[in-house]
PDB file of C-alpha atoms in Angstrom:
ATOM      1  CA  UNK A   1       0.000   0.000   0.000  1.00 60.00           C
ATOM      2  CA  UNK A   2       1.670   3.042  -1.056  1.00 74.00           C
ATOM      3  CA  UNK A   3       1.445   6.069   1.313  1.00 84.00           C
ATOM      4  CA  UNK A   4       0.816   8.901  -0.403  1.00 86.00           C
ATOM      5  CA  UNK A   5       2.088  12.741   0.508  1.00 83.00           C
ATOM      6  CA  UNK A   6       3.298  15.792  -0.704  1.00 88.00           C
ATOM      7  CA  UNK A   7       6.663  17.473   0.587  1.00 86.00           C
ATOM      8  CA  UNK A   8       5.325  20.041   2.917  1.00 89.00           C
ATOM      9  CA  UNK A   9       4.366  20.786   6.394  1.00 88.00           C
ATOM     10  CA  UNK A  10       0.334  20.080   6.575  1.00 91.00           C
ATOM     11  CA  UNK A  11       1.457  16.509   4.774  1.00 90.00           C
ATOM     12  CA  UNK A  12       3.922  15.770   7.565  1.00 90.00           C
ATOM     13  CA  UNK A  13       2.135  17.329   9.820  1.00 93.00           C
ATOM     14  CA  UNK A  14      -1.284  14.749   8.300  1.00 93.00           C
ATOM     15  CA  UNK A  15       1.455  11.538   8.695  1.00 92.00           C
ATOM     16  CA  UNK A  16       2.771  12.422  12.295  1.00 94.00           C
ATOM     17  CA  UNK A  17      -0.493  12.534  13.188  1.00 95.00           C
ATOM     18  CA  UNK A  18      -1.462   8.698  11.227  1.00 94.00           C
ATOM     19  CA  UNK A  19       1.572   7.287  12.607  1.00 94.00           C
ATOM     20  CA  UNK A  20       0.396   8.092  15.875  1.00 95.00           C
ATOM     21  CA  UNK A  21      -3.217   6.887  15.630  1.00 95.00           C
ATOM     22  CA  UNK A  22      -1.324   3.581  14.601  1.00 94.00           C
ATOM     23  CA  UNK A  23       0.999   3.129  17.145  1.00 95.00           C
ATOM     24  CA  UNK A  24      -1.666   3.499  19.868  1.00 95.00           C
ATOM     25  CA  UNK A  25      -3.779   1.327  18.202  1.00 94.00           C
ATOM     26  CA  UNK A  26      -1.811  -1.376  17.718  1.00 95.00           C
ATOM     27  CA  UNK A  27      -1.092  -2.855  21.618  1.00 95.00           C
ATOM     28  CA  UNK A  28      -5.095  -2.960  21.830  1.00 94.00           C
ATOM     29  CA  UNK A  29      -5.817  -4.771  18.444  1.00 95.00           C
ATOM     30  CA  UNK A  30      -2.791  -7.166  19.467  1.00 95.00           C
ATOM     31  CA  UNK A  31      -4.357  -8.097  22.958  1.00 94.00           C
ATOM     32  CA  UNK A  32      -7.560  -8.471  20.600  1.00 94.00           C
ATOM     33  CA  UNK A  33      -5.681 -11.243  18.617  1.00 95.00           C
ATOM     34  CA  UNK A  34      -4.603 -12.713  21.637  1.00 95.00           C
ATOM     35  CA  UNK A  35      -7.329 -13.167  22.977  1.00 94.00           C
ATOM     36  CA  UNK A  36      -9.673 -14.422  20.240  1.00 95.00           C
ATOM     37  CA  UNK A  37      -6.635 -17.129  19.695  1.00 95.00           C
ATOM     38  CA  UNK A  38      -7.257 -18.195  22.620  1.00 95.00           C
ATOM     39  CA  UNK A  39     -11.427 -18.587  22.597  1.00 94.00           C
ATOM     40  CA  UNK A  40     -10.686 -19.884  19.105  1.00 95.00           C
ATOM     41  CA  UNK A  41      -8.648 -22.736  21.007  1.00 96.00           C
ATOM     42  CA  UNK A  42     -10.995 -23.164  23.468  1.00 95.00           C
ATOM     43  CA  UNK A  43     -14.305 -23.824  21.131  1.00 94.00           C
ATOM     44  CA  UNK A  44     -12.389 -25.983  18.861  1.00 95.00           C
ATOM     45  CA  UNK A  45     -11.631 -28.382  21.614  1.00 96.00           C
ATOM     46  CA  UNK A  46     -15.151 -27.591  22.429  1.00 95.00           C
ATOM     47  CA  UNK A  47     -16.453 -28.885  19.265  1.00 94.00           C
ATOM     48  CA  UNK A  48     -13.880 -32.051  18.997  1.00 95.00           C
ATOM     49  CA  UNK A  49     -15.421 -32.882  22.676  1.00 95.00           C
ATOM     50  CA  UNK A  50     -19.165 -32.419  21.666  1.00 94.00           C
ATOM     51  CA  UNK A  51     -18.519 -34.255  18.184  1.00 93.00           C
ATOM     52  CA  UNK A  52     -16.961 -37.089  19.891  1.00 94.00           C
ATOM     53  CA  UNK A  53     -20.025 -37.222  22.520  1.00 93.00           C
ATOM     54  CA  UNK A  54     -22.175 -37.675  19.850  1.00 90.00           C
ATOM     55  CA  UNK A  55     -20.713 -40.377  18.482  1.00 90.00           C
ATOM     56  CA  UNK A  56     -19.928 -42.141  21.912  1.00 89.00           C
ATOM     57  CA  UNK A  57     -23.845 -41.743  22.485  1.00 86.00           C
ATOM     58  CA  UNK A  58     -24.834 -43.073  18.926  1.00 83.00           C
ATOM     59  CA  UNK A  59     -22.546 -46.292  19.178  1.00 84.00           C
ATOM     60  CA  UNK A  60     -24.416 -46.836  22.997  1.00 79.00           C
ATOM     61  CA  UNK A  61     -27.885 -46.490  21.619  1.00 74.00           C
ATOM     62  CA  UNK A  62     -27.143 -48.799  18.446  1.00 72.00           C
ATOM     63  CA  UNK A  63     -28.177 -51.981  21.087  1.00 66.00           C
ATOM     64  CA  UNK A  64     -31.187 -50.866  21.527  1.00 66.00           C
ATOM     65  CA  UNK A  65     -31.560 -50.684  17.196  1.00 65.00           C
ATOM     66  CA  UNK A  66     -34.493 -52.847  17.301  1.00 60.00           C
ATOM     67  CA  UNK A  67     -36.566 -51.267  19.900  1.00 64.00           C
ATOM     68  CA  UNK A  68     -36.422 -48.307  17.995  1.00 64.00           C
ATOM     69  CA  UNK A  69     -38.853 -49.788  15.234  1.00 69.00           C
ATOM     70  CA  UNK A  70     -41.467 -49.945  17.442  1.00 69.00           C
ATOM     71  CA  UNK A  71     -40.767 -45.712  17.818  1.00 70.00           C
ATOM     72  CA  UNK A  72     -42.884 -43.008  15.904  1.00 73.00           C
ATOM     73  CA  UNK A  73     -40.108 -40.234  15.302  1.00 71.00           C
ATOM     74  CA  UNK A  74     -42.888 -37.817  14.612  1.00 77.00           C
ATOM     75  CA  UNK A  75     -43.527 -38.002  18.876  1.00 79.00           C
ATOM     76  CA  UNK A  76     -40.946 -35.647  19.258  1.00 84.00           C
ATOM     77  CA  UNK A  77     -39.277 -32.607  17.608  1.00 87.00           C
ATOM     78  CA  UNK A  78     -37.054 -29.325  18.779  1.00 90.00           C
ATOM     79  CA  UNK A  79     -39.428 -26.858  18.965  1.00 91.00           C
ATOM     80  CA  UNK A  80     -37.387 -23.815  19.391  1.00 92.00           C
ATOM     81  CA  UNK A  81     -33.293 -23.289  19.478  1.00 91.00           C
ATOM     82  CA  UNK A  82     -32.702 -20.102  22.108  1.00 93.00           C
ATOM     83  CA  UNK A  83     -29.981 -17.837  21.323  1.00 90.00           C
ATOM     84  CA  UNK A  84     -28.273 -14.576  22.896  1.00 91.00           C
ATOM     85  CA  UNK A  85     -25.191 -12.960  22.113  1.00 89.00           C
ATOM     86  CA  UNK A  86     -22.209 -11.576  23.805  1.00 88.00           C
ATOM     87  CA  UNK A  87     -19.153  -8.864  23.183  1.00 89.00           C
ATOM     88  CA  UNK A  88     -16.302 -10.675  23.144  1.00 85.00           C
ATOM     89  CA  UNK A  89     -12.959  -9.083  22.431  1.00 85.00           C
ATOM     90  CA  UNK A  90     -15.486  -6.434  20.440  1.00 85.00           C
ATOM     91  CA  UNK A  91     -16.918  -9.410  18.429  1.00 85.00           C
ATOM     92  CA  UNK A  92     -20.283 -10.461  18.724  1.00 87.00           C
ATOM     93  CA  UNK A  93     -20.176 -14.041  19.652  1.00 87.00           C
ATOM     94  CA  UNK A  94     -23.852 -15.866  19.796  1.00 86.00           C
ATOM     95  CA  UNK A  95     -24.786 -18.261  22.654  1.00 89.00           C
ATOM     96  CA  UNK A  96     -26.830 -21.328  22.632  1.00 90.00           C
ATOM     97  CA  UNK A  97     -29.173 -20.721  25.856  1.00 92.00           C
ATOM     98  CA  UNK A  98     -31.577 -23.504  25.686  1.00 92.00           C
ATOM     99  CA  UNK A  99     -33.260 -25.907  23.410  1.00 92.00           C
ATOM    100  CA  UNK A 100     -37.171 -26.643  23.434  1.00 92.00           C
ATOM    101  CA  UNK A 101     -38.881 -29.774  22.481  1.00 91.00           C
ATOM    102  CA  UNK A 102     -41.971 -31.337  21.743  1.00 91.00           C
ATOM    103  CA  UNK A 103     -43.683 -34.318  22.695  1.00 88.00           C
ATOM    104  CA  UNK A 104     -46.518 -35.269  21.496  1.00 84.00           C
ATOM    105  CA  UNK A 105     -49.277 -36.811  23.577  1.00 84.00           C
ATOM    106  CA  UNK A 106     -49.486 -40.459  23.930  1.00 76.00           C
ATOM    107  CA  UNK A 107     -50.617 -43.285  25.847  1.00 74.00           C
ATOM    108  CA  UNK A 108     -48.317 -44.710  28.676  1.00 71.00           C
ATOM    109  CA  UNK A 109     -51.101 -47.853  29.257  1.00 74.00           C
ATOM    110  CA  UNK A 110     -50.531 -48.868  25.272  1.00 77.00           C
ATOM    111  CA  UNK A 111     -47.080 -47.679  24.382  1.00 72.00           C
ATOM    112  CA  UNK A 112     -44.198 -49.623  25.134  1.00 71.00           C
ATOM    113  CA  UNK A 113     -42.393 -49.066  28.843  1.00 72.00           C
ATOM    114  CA  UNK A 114     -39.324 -47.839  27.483  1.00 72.00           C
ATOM    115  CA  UNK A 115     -40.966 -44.936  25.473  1.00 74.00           C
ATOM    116  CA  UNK A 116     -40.454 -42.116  28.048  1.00 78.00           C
ATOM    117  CA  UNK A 117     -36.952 -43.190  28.569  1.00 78.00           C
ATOM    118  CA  UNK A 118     -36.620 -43.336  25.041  1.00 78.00           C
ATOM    119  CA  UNK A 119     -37.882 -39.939  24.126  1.00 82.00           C
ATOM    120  CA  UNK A 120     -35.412 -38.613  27.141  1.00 85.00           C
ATOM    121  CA  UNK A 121     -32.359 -40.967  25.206  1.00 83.00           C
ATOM    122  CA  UNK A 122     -33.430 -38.639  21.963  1.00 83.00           C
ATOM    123  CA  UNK A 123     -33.813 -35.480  23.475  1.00 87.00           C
ATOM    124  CA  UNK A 124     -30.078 -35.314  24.960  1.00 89.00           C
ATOM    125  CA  UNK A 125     -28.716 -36.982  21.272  1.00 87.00           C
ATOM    126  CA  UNK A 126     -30.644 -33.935  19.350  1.00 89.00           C
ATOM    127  CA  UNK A 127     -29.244 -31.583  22.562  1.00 92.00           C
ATOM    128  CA  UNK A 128     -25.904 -32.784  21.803  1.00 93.00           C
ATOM    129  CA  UNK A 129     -26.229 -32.815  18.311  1.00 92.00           C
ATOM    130  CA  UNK A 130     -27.119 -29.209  18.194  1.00 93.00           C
ATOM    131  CA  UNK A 131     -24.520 -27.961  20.641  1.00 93.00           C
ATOM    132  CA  UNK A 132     -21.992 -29.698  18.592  1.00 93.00           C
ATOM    133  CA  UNK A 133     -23.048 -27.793  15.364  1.00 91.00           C
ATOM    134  CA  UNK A 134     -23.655 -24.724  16.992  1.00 91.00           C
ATOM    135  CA  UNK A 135     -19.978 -24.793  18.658  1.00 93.00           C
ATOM    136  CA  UNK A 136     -18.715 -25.396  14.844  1.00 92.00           C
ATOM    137  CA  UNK A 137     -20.548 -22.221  13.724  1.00 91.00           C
ATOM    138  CA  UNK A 138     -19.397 -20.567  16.748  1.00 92.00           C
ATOM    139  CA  UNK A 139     -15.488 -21.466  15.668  1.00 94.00           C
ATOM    140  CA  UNK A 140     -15.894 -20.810  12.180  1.00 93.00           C
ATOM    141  CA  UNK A 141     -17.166 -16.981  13.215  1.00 92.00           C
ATOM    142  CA  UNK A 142     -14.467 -16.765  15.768  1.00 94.00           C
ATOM    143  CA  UNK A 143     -11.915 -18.071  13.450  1.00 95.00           C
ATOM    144  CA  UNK A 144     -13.298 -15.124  10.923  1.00 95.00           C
ATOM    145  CA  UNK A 145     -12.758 -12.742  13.532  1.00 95.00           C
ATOM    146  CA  UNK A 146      -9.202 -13.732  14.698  1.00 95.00           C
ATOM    147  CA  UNK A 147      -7.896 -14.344  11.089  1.00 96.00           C
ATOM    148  CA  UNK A 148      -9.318 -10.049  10.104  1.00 95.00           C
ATOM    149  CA  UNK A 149      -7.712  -9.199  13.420  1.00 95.00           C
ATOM    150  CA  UNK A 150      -4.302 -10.752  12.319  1.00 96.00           C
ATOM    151  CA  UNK A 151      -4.431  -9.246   9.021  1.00 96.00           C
ATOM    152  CA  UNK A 152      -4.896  -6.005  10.537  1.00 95.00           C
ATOM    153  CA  UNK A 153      -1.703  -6.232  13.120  1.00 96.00           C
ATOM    154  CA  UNK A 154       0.246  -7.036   9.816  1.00 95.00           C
ATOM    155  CA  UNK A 155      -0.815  -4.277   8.164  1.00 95.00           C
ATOM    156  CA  UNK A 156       0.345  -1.954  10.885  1.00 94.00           C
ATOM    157  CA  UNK A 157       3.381  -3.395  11.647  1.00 94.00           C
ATOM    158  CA  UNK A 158       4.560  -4.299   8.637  1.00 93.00           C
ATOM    159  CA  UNK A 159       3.176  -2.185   5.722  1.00 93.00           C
ATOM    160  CA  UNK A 160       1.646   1.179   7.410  1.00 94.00           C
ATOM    161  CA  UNK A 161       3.654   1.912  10.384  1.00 94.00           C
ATOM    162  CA  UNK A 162       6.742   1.591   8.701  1.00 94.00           C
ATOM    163  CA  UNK A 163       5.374   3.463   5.504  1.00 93.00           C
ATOM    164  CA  UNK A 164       4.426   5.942   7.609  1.00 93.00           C
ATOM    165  CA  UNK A 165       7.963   6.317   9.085  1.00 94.00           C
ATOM    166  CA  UNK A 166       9.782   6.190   5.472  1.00 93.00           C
ATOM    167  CA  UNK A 167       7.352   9.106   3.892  1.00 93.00           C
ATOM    168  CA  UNK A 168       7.883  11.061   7.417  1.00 93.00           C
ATOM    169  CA  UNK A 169      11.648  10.835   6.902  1.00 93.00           C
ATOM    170  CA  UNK A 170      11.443  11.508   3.214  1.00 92.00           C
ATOM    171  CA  UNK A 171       9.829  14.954   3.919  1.00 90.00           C
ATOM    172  CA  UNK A 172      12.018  15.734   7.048  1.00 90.00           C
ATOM    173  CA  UNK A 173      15.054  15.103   4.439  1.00 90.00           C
ATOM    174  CA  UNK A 174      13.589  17.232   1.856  1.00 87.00           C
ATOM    175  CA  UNK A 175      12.179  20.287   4.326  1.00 85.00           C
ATOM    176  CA  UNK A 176      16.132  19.940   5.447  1.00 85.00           C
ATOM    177  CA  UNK A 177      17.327  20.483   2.182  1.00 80.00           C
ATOM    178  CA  UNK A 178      15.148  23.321   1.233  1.00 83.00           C
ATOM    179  CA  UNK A 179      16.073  25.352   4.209  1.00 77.00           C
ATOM    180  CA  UNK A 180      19.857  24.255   3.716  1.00 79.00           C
ATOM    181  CA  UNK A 181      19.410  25.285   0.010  1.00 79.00           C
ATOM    182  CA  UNK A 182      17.455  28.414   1.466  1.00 74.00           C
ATOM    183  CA  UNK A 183      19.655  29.626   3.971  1.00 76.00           C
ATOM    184  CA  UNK A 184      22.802  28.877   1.119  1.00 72.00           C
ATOM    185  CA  UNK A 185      21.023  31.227  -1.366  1.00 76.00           C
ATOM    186  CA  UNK A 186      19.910  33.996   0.967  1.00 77.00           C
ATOM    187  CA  UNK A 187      24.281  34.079   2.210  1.00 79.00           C
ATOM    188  CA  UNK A 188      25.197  34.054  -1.542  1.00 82.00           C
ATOM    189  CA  UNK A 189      22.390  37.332  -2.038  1.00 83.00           C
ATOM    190  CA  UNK A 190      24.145  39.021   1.169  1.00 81.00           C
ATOM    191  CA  UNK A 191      27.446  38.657  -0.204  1.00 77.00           C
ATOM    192  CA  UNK A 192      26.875  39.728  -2.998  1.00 76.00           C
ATOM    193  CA  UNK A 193      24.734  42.894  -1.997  1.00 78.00           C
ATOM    194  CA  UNK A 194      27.911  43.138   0.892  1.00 72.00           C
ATOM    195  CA  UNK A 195      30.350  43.329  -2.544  1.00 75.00           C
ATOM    196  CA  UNK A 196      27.942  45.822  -4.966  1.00 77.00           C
ATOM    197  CA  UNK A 197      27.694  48.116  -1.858  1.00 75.00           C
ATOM    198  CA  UNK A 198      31.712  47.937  -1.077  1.00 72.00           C
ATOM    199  CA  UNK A 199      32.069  48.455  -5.076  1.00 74.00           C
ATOM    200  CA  UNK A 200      29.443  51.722  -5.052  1.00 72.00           C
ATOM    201  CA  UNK A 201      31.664  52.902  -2.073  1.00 70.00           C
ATOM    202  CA  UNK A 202      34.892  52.878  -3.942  1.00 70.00           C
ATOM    203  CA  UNK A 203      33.435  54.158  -6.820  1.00 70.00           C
ATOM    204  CA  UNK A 204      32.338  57.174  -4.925  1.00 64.00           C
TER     205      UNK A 204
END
């Protein structure tokens, strides 16, 4: 990204003040980085835990395969999913409060005894099911987050900040050089008015 200026005092005046903004910005989006590393971490060994749950509680329910013919799936079904949302590290991060289900009436004299049991077995498999998806969704928005925030502390640290330094120097050099060129000029004009006037003397 090329930093553009112009060689004069509002310009360096305009990058002093960028530089600036930069260098006090970047210690709080670095401890933003940090930190959403970190909660990245976290939910991804949250979703490896919840994934692996759900597979530990499929392969326990597969001995009870042929019970579950006698089951009508339509007796139960999630209802509602509640959500919220937090600020985390100034990202929005949503939460999975609690899920709702729905049984549908039926009769405990004619239905098997293992029903109720059975709709609790599937109500904690959909409950882990869901948590597990919603902790993947939950990483993949995190990741988002933390990956934007990286790109942004290499941005300032290695493409703006020093950019910002190099054009700052560049005009410092050339101001120098104009006054130095200045103040040369202005003793070669007095010297030279100094030798007219000693000339006009000596003529008179």
């Amino acid at each position: 990204m090329a930093i553009k200026f112009q060689y004069n005092k509002t310009s360096l005046q305009q990058l002093e003040k960028n530089l600036k903004m930069r260098e006090r910005s970047l210690p709080t989006i670095k401890s933003k980085e940090s930190a959403l590393r970190v909660e990245v971490k976290r939910t991804k060994d949250e979703a490896k835990k919840l994934e692996l749950q759900l597979e530990n509680e499929i392969m326990s329910y597969r001995s009870m395969v042929a019970l579950w013919n006698e089951f009508t799936p339509e007796l139960i079904r999630v209802k509602d999913v509640h959500l919220s949302s937090r600020k985390f590290a100034g990202v929005m991060v949503p939460l999975l409060d609690d899920i709702e289900f729905e049984v549908c009436p039926y009769s405990l004299f004619n239905a098997p005894s293992w029903y109720t049991e059975g709709i609790e077995l599937l109500k904690q498999l959909a409950r882990t099911g869901i948590e597990a998806e919603f902790a993947g969704m939950k990483l993949e928005l995190l990741e988002h987050a933390r990956k934007k925030t990286t790109q942004k502390v290499n941005l300032f640290e290695k493409v703006q900040i020093p950019g910002y330094k190099d054009a700052i120097r560049k005009v410092k050099r050339y101001m120098e050089d104009e006054e130095s060129l200045s103040k040369a000029s202005q003793k070669i004009m007095r010297t030279n008015l100094e030798k007219r006037k000693e000339k006009e003397e000596e003529a008179s």
